[in-house]
XYZ file of N, CA, C and O in Angstrom:
816
model
N 0.813 -1.218 0.000
C 0.000 0.000 0.000
C 0.847 1.269 0.000
O 0.309 2.364 -0.095
N 2.149 1.145 0.123
C 3.037 2.312 0.139
C 3.629 2.509 -1.250
O 4.224 1.595 -1.815
N 3.465 3.710 -1.788
C 4.009 4.011 -3.116
C 5.528 4.023 -3.080
O 6.149 4.331 -2.049
N 6.127 3.721 -4.230
C 7.587 3.691 -4.312
C 8.215 5.052 -4.045
O 9.342 5.130 -3.543
N 7.494 6.130 -4.389
C 8.064 7.462 -4.201
C 7.737 8.053 -2.834
O 8.042 9.213 -2.550
N 7.110 7.254 -1.945
C 6.750 7.749 -0.613
C 7.878 7.560 0.401
O 7.835 8.125 1.488
N 8.884 6.764 0.053
C 9.965 6.485 1.002
C 10.899 7.679 1.112
O 11.262 8.295 0.115
N 11.301 7.995 2.330
C 12.270 9.070 2.551
C 13.460 8.527 3.323
O 13.306 7.720 4.232
N 14.629 8.974 2.914
C 15.871 8.464 3.507
C 16.120 9.108 4.859
O 15.808 10.283 5.083
N 16.666 8.331 5.787
C 17.094 8.835 7.085
C 18.493 8.313 7.365
O 18.899 7.273 6.851
N 19.222 9.053 8.159
C 20.564 8.632 8.576
C 20.609 8.630 10.097
O 20.049 9.504 10.750
N 21.271 7.636 10.657
C 21.410 7.546 12.095
C 22.628 8.339 12.539
O 23.713 8.164 11.973
N 22.486 9.216 13.554
C 23.667 9.940 14.063
C 24.763 8.983 14.520
O 25.937 9.215 14.301
N 24.336 7.883 15.149
C 25.262 6.825 15.543
C 24.773 5.527 14.928
O 23.585 5.195 15.037
N 25.653 4.813 14.262
C 25.259 3.570 13.606
C 24.691 2.591 14.630
O 25.130 2.542 15.775
N 23.696 1.810 14.211
C 23.106 0.794 15.080
C 23.429 -0.573 14.513
O 23.589 -0.745 13.299
N 23.532 -1.553 15.392
C 23.887 -2.906 14.960
C 22.628 -3.655 14.591
O 21.682 -3.738 15.374
N 22.591 -4.199 13.383
C 21.463 -4.983 12.898
C 21.748 -6.456 13.161
O 22.638 -7.047 12.554
N 20.994 -7.051 14.099
C 21.231 -8.442 14.480
C 21.000 -9.389 13.306
O 21.717 -10.378 13.141
N 19.980 -9.122 12.482
C 19.667 -10.016 11.369
C 20.753 -10.004 10.304
O 21.118 -11.040 9.764
N 21.268 -8.794 10.018
C 22.298 -8.688 8.982
C 23.687 -8.961 9.520
O 24.603 -9.267 8.759
N 23.860 -8.818 10.836
C 25.171 -9.019 11.430
C 26.158 -7.924 11.084
O 27.359 -8.158 10.999
N 25.649 -6.693 10.896
C 26.526 -5.591 10.527
C 25.952 -4.292 11.097
O 24.826 -4.248 11.590
N 26.752 -3.230 10.990
C 26.316 -1.919 11.465
C 25.571 -1.204 10.354
O 25.959 -1.239 9.190
N 24.484 -0.523 10.717
C 23.632 0.161 9.752
C 23.608 1.643 10.100
O 23.399 2.015 11.254
N 23.840 2.495 9.111
C 23.860 3.934 9.355
C 22.789 4.685 8.577
O 22.645 5.897 8.733
N 22.044 4.001 7.723
C 20.972 4.674 6.983
C 19.842 3.694 6.692
O 19.995 2.484 6.773
N 18.684 4.250 6.395
C 17.499 3.444 6.102
C 16.508 4.340 5.381
O 16.802 5.518 5.072
N 15.325 3.818 5.093
C 14.235 4.586 4.491
C 12.969 4.335 5.291
O 12.752 3.224 5.786
N 12.125 5.351 5.421
C 10.886 5.218 6.178
C 9.713 5.750 5.368
O 9.872 6.620 4.506
N 8.542 5.212 5.655
C 7.295 5.659 5.042
C 6.166 5.216 5.960
O 6.388 4.504 6.947
N 4.939 5.627 5.640
C 3.818 5.236 6.480
C 2.550 5.088 5.656
O 2.448 5.601 4.538
N 1.596 4.359 6.239
C 0.284 4.188 5.643
C -0.728 4.032 6.770
O -0.350 3.941 7.939
N -1.997 4.011 6.436
C -3.041 3.774 7.427
C -3.323 2.282 7.506
O -3.299 1.579 6.494
N -3.558 1.810 8.710
C -3.798 0.382 8.902
C -4.849 0.191 9.985
O -4.868 0.915 10.984
N -5.723 -0.784 9.787
C -6.748 -1.116 10.772
C -6.394 -2.453 11.401
O -6.329 -3.478 10.717
N -6.168 -2.426 12.699
C -5.775 -3.628 13.435
C -6.942 -4.161 14.264
O -7.933 -3.466 14.489
N -6.794 -5.402 14.697
C -7.768 -6.072 15.572
C -9.145 -6.198 14.929
O -10.173 -6.120 15.608
N -9.192 -6.371 13.618
C -10.487 -6.491 12.932
C -11.206 -7.793 13.280
O -12.426 -7.884 13.117
N -10.479 -8.801 13.758
C -11.106 -10.071 14.114
C -11.838 -9.997 15.450
O -12.620 -10.899 15.783
N -11.590 -8.949 16.230
C -12.249 -8.788 17.522
C -13.393 -7.793 17.385
O -13.174 -6.630 17.051
N -14.574 -8.238 17.626
C -15.779 -7.434 17.428
C -15.751 -6.174 18.304
O -15.572 -6.240 19.514
N -15.915 -5.026 17.634
C -15.945 -3.756 18.341
C -14.605 -3.250 18.817
O -14.535 -2.258 19.545
N -13.511 -3.927 18.435
C -12.192 -3.522 18.915
C -11.262 -3.065 17.801
O -10.075 -2.877 18.042
N -11.749 -2.911 16.599
C -10.909 -2.479 15.480
C -10.375 -1.072 15.743
O -11.092 -0.196 16.223
N -9.078 -0.902 15.444
C -8.410 0.384 15.647
C -7.677 0.755 14.368
O -6.912 -0.050 13.821
N -7.910 1.973 13.897
C -7.213 2.470 12.715
C -6.208 3.533 13.145
O -6.571 4.479 13.843
N -4.963 3.334 12.746
C -3.907 4.276 13.130
C -2.797 4.229 12.087
O -2.983 3.666 10.994
N -1.658 4.781 12.431
C -0.531 4.858 11.514
C 0.288 3.571 11.569
O 0.541 3.035 12.640
N 0.712 3.097 10.412
C 1.666 1.993 10.327
C 2.948 2.574 9.741
O 3.019 2.846 8.539
N 3.924 2.794 10.592
C 5.207 3.353 10.161
C 6.144 2.194 9.831
O 6.321 1.286 10.638
N 6.714 2.239 8.652
C 7.560 1.147 8.176
C 8.964 1.680 7.906
O 9.131 2.710 7.245
N 9.944 0.982 8.437
C 11.360 1.289 8.161
C 11.931 0.141 7.360
O 11.726 -1.026 7.694
N 12.632 0.456 6.299
C 13.256 -0.597 5.508
C 14.752 -0.341 5.381
O 15.200 0.791 5.223
N 15.501 -1.422 5.485
C 16.962 -1.378 5.385
C 17.367 -2.250 4.209
O 16.908 -3.393 4.094
N 18.197 -1.730 3.353
C 18.580 -2.469 2.154
C 19.380 -3.709 2.529
O 20.309 -3.650 3.325
N 18.965 -4.829 1.968
C 19.670 -6.086 2.207
C 20.828 -6.182 1.215
O 20.623 -6.242 0.004
N 22.041 -6.186 1.741
C 23.230 -6.208 0.886
C 23.526 -7.629 0.439
O 23.412 -8.582 1.200
N 23.923 -7.747 -0.820
C 24.273 -9.054 -1.381
C 25.726 -9.370 -1.036
O 26.636 -8.675 -1.491
N 25.987 -10.384 -0.227
C 27.375 -10.665 0.171
C 28.254 -11.099 -0.997
O 29.477 -11.076 -0.897
N 27.646 -11.502 -2.127
C 28.434 -11.947 -3.270
C 28.626 -10.840 -4.310
O 29.194 -11.081 -5.359
N 28.149 -9.630 -3.983
C 28.240 -8.548 -4.966
C 29.687 -8.221 -5.302
O 30.009 -7.885 -6.431
N 30.580 -8.321 -4.306
C 31.989 -8.002 -4.555
C 32.626 -8.997 -5.507
O 33.637 -8.719 -6.135
N 32.027 -10.184 -5.641
C 32.589 -11.189 -6.527
C 32.029 -11.149 -7.932
O 32.135 -12.115 -8.675
N 31.375 -10.042 -8.286
C 30.836 -9.897 -9.627
C 29.389 -10.325 -9.757
O 28.826 -10.279 -10.843
N 28.766 -10.745 -8.652
C 27.370 -11.156 -8.686
C 26.478 -9.971 -8.326
O 25.883 -9.907 -7.261
N 26.373 -9.008 -9.215
C 25.558 -7.825 -8.951
C 24.081 -8.210 -8.859
O 23.603 -9.101 -9.564
N 23.339 -7.511 -7.985
C 21.930 -7.827 -7.786
C 21.084 -7.295 -8.936
O 21.350 -6.234 -9.497
N 20.038 -8.048 -9.303
C 19.124 -7.628 -10.356
C 18.153 -6.567 -9.864
O 17.725 -5.703 -10.615
N 17.795 -6.627 -8.591
C 16.902 -5.636 -8.002
C 17.217 -5.543 -6.514
O 17.794 -6.462 -5.933
N 16.837 -4.427 -5.932
C 17.115 -4.216 -4.508
C 16.113 -4.978 -3.655
O 14.920 -5.051 -3.982
N 16.598 -5.561 -2.575
C 15.729 -6.230 -1.609
C 15.936 -5.590 -0.245
O 17.022 -5.071 0.054
N 14.906 -5.626 0.581
C 14.934 -4.912 1.847
C 14.435 -5.801 2.982
O 13.710 -6.766 2.761
N 14.828 -5.430 4.189
C 14.231 -5.958 5.411
C 13.320 -4.879 5.965
O 13.718 -3.707 6.040
N 12.122 -5.263 6.352
C 11.123 -4.294 6.785
C 10.854 -4.431 8.282
O 10.764 -5.542 8.815
N 10.719 -3.289 8.962
C 10.374 -3.244 10.380
C 9.206 -2.264 10.520
O 9.326 -1.101 10.133
N 8.093 -2.738 11.055
C 6.886 -1.912 11.135
C 6.511 -1.632 12.580
O 6.782 -2.433 13.480
N 5.887 -0.474 12.808
C 5.367 -0.121 14.125
C 3.979 0.491 13.943
O 3.767 1.354 13.090
N 3.032 0.004 14.717
C 1.650 0.477 14.683
C 1.476 1.477 15.819
O 1.658 1.136 16.990
N 1.161 2.732 15.498
C 1.162 3.778 16.510
C 0.134 4.855 16.200
O -0.279 5.020 15.040
N -0.269 5.580 17.238
C -1.126 6.758 17.053
C -0.354 8.027 17.402
O -0.943 9.042 17.770
N 0.955 7.981 17.291
C 1.807 9.124 17.610
C 1.408 10.344 16.776
O 1.208 10.238 15.567
N 1.304 11.524 17.413
C 0.925 12.729 16.664
C 2.108 13.411 15.982
O 1.925 14.374 15.240
N 3.321 12.908 16.194
C 4.500 13.572 15.658
C 4.688 13.236 14.176
O 4.149 12.239 13.672
N 5.472 14.053 13.499
C 5.705 13.798 12.078
C 6.527 12.528 11.912
O 7.129 12.023 12.868
N 6.568 12.013 10.696
C 7.072 10.670 10.423
C 8.462 10.413 10.984
O 8.683 9.443 11.722
N 9.425 11.258 10.649
C 10.807 11.018 11.074
C 10.935 11.044 12.594
O 11.651 10.218 13.184
N 10.241 11.965 13.244
C 10.331 12.060 14.702
C 9.654 10.868 15.374
O 10.166 10.328 16.361
N 8.507 10.441 14.852
C 7.804 9.297 15.434
C 8.637 8.022 15.313
O 8.697 7.214 16.246
N 9.306 7.830 14.177
C 10.131 6.635 13.990
C 11.341 6.663 14.908
O 11.719 5.641 15.494
N 11.937 7.840 15.083
C 13.093 7.963 15.968
C 12.694 7.682 17.420
O 13.424 6.997 18.149
N 11.534 8.194 17.831
C 11.073 7.949 19.199
C 10.803 6.469 19.431
O 11.044 5.952 20.519
N 10.311 5.779 18.404
C 10.069 4.348 18.550
C 11.379 3.599 18.754
O 11.453 2.682 19.582
N 12.437 3.969 18.007
C 13.732 3.311 18.198
C 14.277 3.581 19.598
O 14.832 2.691 20.241
N 14.114 4.812 20.087
C 14.546 5.121 21.456
C 13.749 4.304 22.460
O 14.291 3.839 23.470
N 12.461 4.131 22.193
C 11.617 3.341 23.088
C 12.110 1.894 23.146
O 12.136 1.279 24.209
N 12.508 1.355 21.996
C 13.011 -0.022 21.969
C 14.287 -0.151 22.795
O 14.504 -1.162 23.473
N 15.137 0.865 22.769
C 16.380 0.825 23.539
C 16.083 0.838 25.031
O 16.644 0.052 25.800
N 15.189 1.725 25.459
C 14.898 1.815 26.898
C 14.156 0.572 27.378
O 14.320 0.154 28.528
N 13.370 -0.062 26.519
C 12.705 -1.299 26.912
C 13.729 -2.410 27.179
O 13.539 -3.241 28.073
N 14.813 -2.407 26.414
C 15.876 -3.390 26.651
C 16.555 -3.138 27.990
O 16.912 -4.072 28.712
N 16.715 -1.860 28.337
C 17.278 -1.519 29.646
C 16.356 -2.006 30.760
O 16.799 -2.585 31.756
N 15.051 -1.782 30.593
C 14.091 -2.252 31.593
C 14.170 -3.770 31.750
O 14.113 -4.302 32.862
N 14.276 -4.476 30.621
C 14.353 -5.936 30.682
C 15.588 -6.393 31.448
O 15.531 -7.339 32.247
N 16.721 -5.711 31.231
C 17.942 -6.056 31.960
C 17.782 -5.811 33.455
O 18.230 -6.608 34.287
N 17.143 -4.698 33.817
C 16.983 -4.361 35.232
C 15.999 -5.302 35.923
O 16.221 -5.714 37.061
N 14.918 -5.650 35.232
C 13.932 -6.554 35.820
C 14.527 -7.944 36.006
O 14.220 -8.658 36.965
N 15.433 -8.330 35.104
C 16.092 -9.627 35.210
C 17.173 -9.619 36.293
O 17.709 -10.658 36.640
N 17.487 -8.446 36.811
C 18.531 -8.334 37.815
C 18.038 -7.699 39.097
O 17.176 -8.245 39.790
N 18.529 -6.496 39.418
C 18.229 -5.906 40.729
C 16.765 -5.572 40.959
O 16.288 -5.638 42.091
N 16.023 -5.174 39.906
C 14.620 -4.803 40.114
C 13.735 -6.010 40.393
O 12.565 -5.843 40.745
N 14.281 -7.211 40.270
C 13.503 -8.402 40.618
C 13.192 -8.430 42.113
O 12.277 -9.131 42.543
N 13.952 -7.671 42.921
C 13.760 -7.652 44.376
C 12.840 -6.526 44.830
O 12.655 -6.341 46.030
N 12.291 -5.750 43.901
C 11.392 -4.656 44.249
C 9.941 -5.067 43.993
O 9.675 -5.938 43.166
N 8.981 -4.406 44.665
C 9.191 -3.375 45.683
C 9.237 -3.965 47.074
O 8.802 -5.085 47.302
N 9.764 -3.157 47.986
C 9.702 -3.512 49.402
C 8.622 -2.644 50.048
O 8.001 -1.814 49.390
N 8.433 -2.807 51.328
C 7.405 -2.025 51.997
C 7.854 -0.652 52.429
O 7.082 0.087 53.035
N 9.091 -0.280 52.103
C 9.653 0.999 52.537
C 9.988 1.847 51.321
O 10.802 1.452 50.478
N 9.379 3.031 51.217
C 9.610 3.892 50.055
C 11.073 4.303 49.947
O 11.653 4.306 48.858
N 11.672 4.682 51.080
C 13.077 5.111 51.058
C 13.990 3.971 50.629
O 14.966 4.177 49.890
N 13.684 2.745 51.062
C 14.491 1.592 50.650
C 14.362 1.347 49.151
O 15.346 1.032 48.479
N 13.157 1.511 48.619
C 12.952 1.356 47.179
C 13.770 2.387 46.402
O 14.385 2.077 45.377
N 13.764 3.637 46.878
C 14.513 4.700 46.197
C 16.009 4.418 46.219
O 16.709 4.591 45.215
N 16.516 3.976 47.375
C 17.949 3.673 47.484
C 18.328 2.499 46.601
O 19.360 2.522 45.910
N 17.480 1.467 46.594
C 17.774 0.285 45.778
C 17.736 0.633 44.286
O 18.561 0.132 43.515
N 16.794 1.478 43.886
C 16.706 1.881 42.483
C 17.939 2.664 42.065
O 18.459 2.486 40.955
N 18.432 3.531 42.952
C 19.659 4.277 42.653
C 20.844 3.337 42.477
O 21.638 3.473 41.527
N 20.974 2.363 43.386
C 22.056 1.379 43.271
C 21.921 0.555 41.993
O 22.925 0.225 41.346
N 20.678 0.232 41.633
C 20.448 -0.544 40.410
C 20.898 0.233 39.179
O 21.521 -0.326 38.271
N 20.604 1.534 39.135
C 21.012 2.357 37.992
C 22.536 2.469 37.908
O 23.116 2.387 36.822
N 23.185 2.636 39.059
C 24.649 2.743 39.074
C 25.291 1.444 38.587
O 26.197 1.451 37.745
N 24.826 0.323 39.126
C 25.424 -0.953 38.725
C 25.132 -1.277 37.264
O 25.972 -1.880 36.582
N 23.958 -0.869 36.773
C 23.649 -1.107 35.358
C 24.639 -0.352 34.470
O 25.165 -0.913 33.501
N 24.892 0.916 34.801
C 25.835 1.709 34.009
C 27.247 1.129 34.080
O 27.966 1.075 33.063
N 27.656 0.692 35.265
C 28.976 0.086 35.393
C 29.072 -1.212 34.603
O 30.107 -1.513 33.988
N 27.990 -1.976 34.612
C 27.993 -3.244 33.885
C 28.060 -3.012 32.383
O 28.770 -3.728 31.667
N 27.327 -2.004 31.873
C 27.394 -1.695 30.439
C 28.797 -1.221 30.060
O 29.310 -1.562 28.997
N 29.415 -0.414 30.929
C 30.786 0.036 30.662
C 31.747 -1.147 30.650
O 32.661 -1.218 29.809
N 31.535 -2.100 31.557
C 32.378 -3.296 31.590
C 32.254 -4.080 30.290
O 33.251 -4.549 29.728
N 31.016 -4.224 29.790
C 30.819 -4.936 28.529
C 31.520 -4.254 27.366
O 32.112 -4.914 26.511
N 31.469 -2.916 27.335
C 32.148 -2.182 26.251
C 33.660 -2.342 26.333
O 34.335 -2.478 25.306
N 34.197 -2.325 27.551
C 35.646 -2.506 27.709
C 36.071 -3.921 27.348
O 37.160 -4.132 26.820
N 35.195 -4.898 27.621
C 35.519 -6.283 27.276
C 35.578 -6.471 25.767
O 36.344 -7.286 25.258
N 34.754 -5.719 25.043
C 34.785 -5.764 23.585
C 34.040 -6.953 23.010
O 33.533 -7.822 23.726
N 33.972 -6.989 21.689
C 33.328 -8.107 20.989
C 31.848 -8.208 21.312
O 31.133 -7.204 21.397
N 31.374 -9.436 21.494
C 29.958 -9.669 21.744
C 29.514 -9.085 23.077
O 28.318 -8.820 23.272
N 30.448 -8.866 24.012
C 30.060 -8.358 25.325
C 29.610 -6.905 25.274
O 28.901 -6.448 26.161
N 29.999 -6.180 24.245
C 29.595 -4.778 24.140
C 28.090 -4.634 23.978
O 27.526 -3.590 24.313
N 27.411 -5.660 23.476
C 25.958 -5.594 23.291
C 25.236 -6.756 23.974
O 24.059 -6.998 23.700
N 25.943 -7.465 24.847
C 25.330 -8.595 25.545
C 24.378 -8.110 26.629
O 24.483 -6.985 27.125
N 23.446 -8.960 27.017
C 22.513 -8.629 28.082
C 23.219 -8.641 29.431
O 24.283 -9.247 29.605
N 22.586 -7.957 30.398
C 23.194 -7.855 31.710
C 23.430 -9.199 32.366
O 24.465 -9.419 33.008
N 22.477 -10.127 32.222
C 22.635 -11.453 32.826
C 23.843 -12.177 32.247
O 24.572 -12.873 32.964
N 24.086 -11.997 30.954
C 25.248 -12.617 30.316
C 26.544 -12.030 30.849
O 27.505 -12.760 31.124
N 26.581 -10.710 31.012
C 27.791 -10.072 31.538
C 28.062 -10.500 32.974
O 29.221 -10.730 33.352
N 27.016 -10.612 33.773
C 27.227 -11.048 35.160
C 27.749 -12.484 35.208
O 28.618 -12.810 36.023
N 27.234 -13.326 34.326
C 27.645 -14.727 34.329
C 29.063 -14.906 33.807
O 29.820 -15.739 34.314
N 29.461 -14.123 32.817
C 30.760 -14.328 32.186
C 31.886 -13.512 32.809
O 33.027 -13.993 32.878
N 31.596 -12.279 33.251
C 32.663 -11.372 33.657
C 32.654 -11.017 35.141
O 33.681 -10.580 35.669
N 31.510 -11.159 35.801
C 31.424 -10.772 37.213
C 31.542 -11.990 38.125
O 32.355 -12.010 39.058
N 30.746 -13.008 37.851
C 30.807 -14.235 38.656
C 31.976 -15.085 38.151
O 31.798 -16.136 37.523
N 33.180 -14.606 38.414
C 34.390 -15.222 37.850
C 34.753 -16.481 38.640
O 34.865 -16.441 39.867
N 34.968 -17.609 37.978
C 35.381 -18.840 38.665
C 36.872 -18.793 38.988
O 37.702 -19.373 38.292
N 37.212 -18.071 40.030
C 38.617 -17.904 40.384
C 38.751 -17.932 41.910
O 37.759 -17.997 42.640
N 39.988 -17.863 42.394
C 40.209 -17.845 43.843
C 41.305 -16.834 44.172
O 42.178 -16.542 43.340
N 41.229 -16.318 45.386
C 42.202 -15.350 45.858
C 43.294 -16.052 46.659
O 43.001 -16.906 47.488
N 44.517 -15.692 46.389
C 45.651 -16.235 47.140
C 46.387 -15.065 47.793
O 46.838 -14.142 47.102
N 46.461 -15.080 49.109
C 47.118 -13.998 49.849
C 48.592 -14.345 50.121
O 48.916 -15.475 50.436
N 49.429 -13.334 50.013
C 50.854 -13.486 50.303
C 51.244 -12.460 51.361
O 50.400 -11.699 51.852
N 52.464 -12.426 51.683
C 52.937 -11.485 52.688
C 52.771 -10.040 52.262
O 52.704 -9.715 51.080
N 52.691 -9.148 53.270
C 52.622 -7.700 53.081
C 51.388 -7.281 52.271
O 51.422 -6.342 51.480
N 50.299 -8.016 52.430
C 49.052 -7.619 51.803
C 48.955 -7.877 50.311
O 48.031 -7.415 49.661
N 49.915 -8.605 49.740
C 49.894 -8.899 48.311
C 48.841 -9.977 48.030
O 48.813 -11.011 48.673
N 47.958 -9.702 47.065
C 46.870 -10.623 46.728
C 47.001 -11.029 45.265
O 47.202 -10.188 44.382
N 46.902 -12.318 45.011
C 46.948 -12.840 43.642
C 45.578 -13.408 43.291
O 44.995 -14.173 44.059
N 45.079 -13.016 42.139
C 43.781 -13.493 41.657
C 44.050 -14.606 40.654
O 44.522 -14.353 39.551
N 43.773 -15.846 41.035
C 44.098 -16.993 40.194
C 42.881 -17.373 39.345
O 41.882 -17.885 39.849
N 43.010 -17.100 38.042
C 41.940 -17.423 37.098
C 42.110 -18.851 36.590
O 43.218 -19.387 36.595
N 41.035 -19.466 36.129
C 41.136 -20.836 35.617
C 41.877 -20.884 34.287
O 41.861 -19.925 33.514
N 42.516 -21.994 34.030
C 43.194 -22.187 32.748
C 42.171 -22.550 31.668
O 41.134 -23.148 31.949
N 42.503 -22.150 30.437
C 41.666 -22.452 29.275
C 40.239 -21.930 29.468
O 39.262 -22.561 29.067
N 40.129 -20.784 30.108
C 38.828 -20.162 30.352
C 38.402 -19.434 29.086
O 39.152 -18.653 28.509
N 37.179 -19.655 28.662
C 36.710 -19.132 27.375
C 36.694 -17.603 27.333
O 36.920 -17.002 26.286
N 36.402 -16.969 28.490
C 36.250 -15.509 28.503
C 37.464 -14.820 29.087
O 37.380 -13.691 29.541
N 38.606 -15.476 29.052
C 39.810 -14.906 29.656
C 40.219 -13.597 28.983
O 40.514 -12.614 29.660
N 40.237 -13.574 27.660
C 40.688 -12.377 26.964
C 39.759 -11.202 27.219
O 40.202 -10.061 27.423
N 38.448 -11.461 27.236
C 37.488 -10.385 27.507
C 37.688 -9.830 28.914
O 37.675 -8.614 29.135
N 37.894 -10.726 29.883
C 38.100 -10.285 31.266
C 39.401 -9.495 31.386
O 39.455 -8.479 32.078
N 40.444 -9.945 30.690
C 41.721 -9.238 30.739
C 41.626 -7.874 30.061
O 42.325 -6.931 30.451
N 40.788 -7.755 29.036
C 40.584 -6.448 28.403
C 40.067 -5.436 29.420
O 40.513 -4.283 29.461
N 39.103 -5.878 30.236
C 38.565 -4.996 31.272
C 39.631 -4.689 32.314
O 39.820 -3.531 32.713
N 40.335 -5.703 32.757
C 41.359 -5.534 33.799
C 42.442 -4.555 33.340
O 42.836 -3.650 34.080
N 42.935 -4.742 32.115
C 44.002 -3.869 31.609
C 43.521 -2.432 31.445
O 44.301 -1.482 31.600
N 42.228 -2.262 31.130
C 41.703 -0.916 30.901
C 41.538 -0.118 32.194
O 41.656 1.109 32.186
N 41.267 -0.800 33.304
C 40.975 -0.078 34.549
C 42.125 -0.115 35.548
O 42.030 0.491 36.614
N 43.214 -0.817 35.226
C 44.355 -0.891 36.131
C 45.587 -0.297 35.463
O 45.826 -0.502 34.267
N 46.351 0.420 36.260
C 47.628 0.930 35.753
C 48.596 -0.243 35.564
O 48.520 -1.250 36.280
N 49.504 -0.136 34.627
C 50.508 -1.190 34.464
C 51.393 -1.283 35.701
O 51.546 -0.300 36.429
N 51.964 -2.430 35.971
C 52.836 -2.567 37.154
C 54.053 -1.660 37.027
O 54.523 -1.369 35.921
N 54.575 -1.177 38.138
C 55.743 -0.278 38.082
C 56.957 -0.999 37.516
O 57.171 -2.186 37.773
N 57.723 -0.272 36.751
C 58.938 -0.840 36.143
C 60.006 -0.994 37.222
O 60.193 -0.138 38.086
N 60.696 -2.116 37.192
C 61.765 -2.374 38.149
C 63.064 -1.734 37.669
O 63.394 -1.752 36.468
N 63.792 -1.155 38.594
C 65.076 -0.522 38.249
C 66.075 -1.596 37.847
O 66.139 -2.668 38.452
N 66.821 -1.315 36.816
C 67.819 -2.254 36.341
C 69.075 -2.134 37.183
O 69.583 -1.054 37.417
């Protein structure tokens, strides 16, 4: 129902990672049409805007001389009654999707213990939850690779709940003994090296 000339190009200020394509996307096209939903439910039909975003599907064999005959796209639709103009409504929907992922991470973690019967305790716990969430996201970015976009539960399991032991030596020296052949060793060391100063150089 959307005309070919109705699509308008948009560019993302910061590229977003497309899970389906496995690559970073910095531009797309958007358009909209009217759509009536819930027609199968008597008296519950709703007509509103159907905003559609399409991202061009790249041919992985194009570099080898296999040029595409026609362009193909991946489509993402949102059904909304937003009063804002097309580009702003689509941008707000993407922001909404990001914050919903944050909520999911928090509910799967510290917010699972809320609420308590004390308002002040709830406020303090929520503040601690926000701080730890930000620290955990920073840890994932420092670890690099898949951890930069992994869920909070994954980061806690791989980088926080470390299967290691502490060995104490004289004069307060502590050694952190990590397991051998540990799958996430390099990611954990990336974080460690980023937040710790290098050891002091010994005089020759």
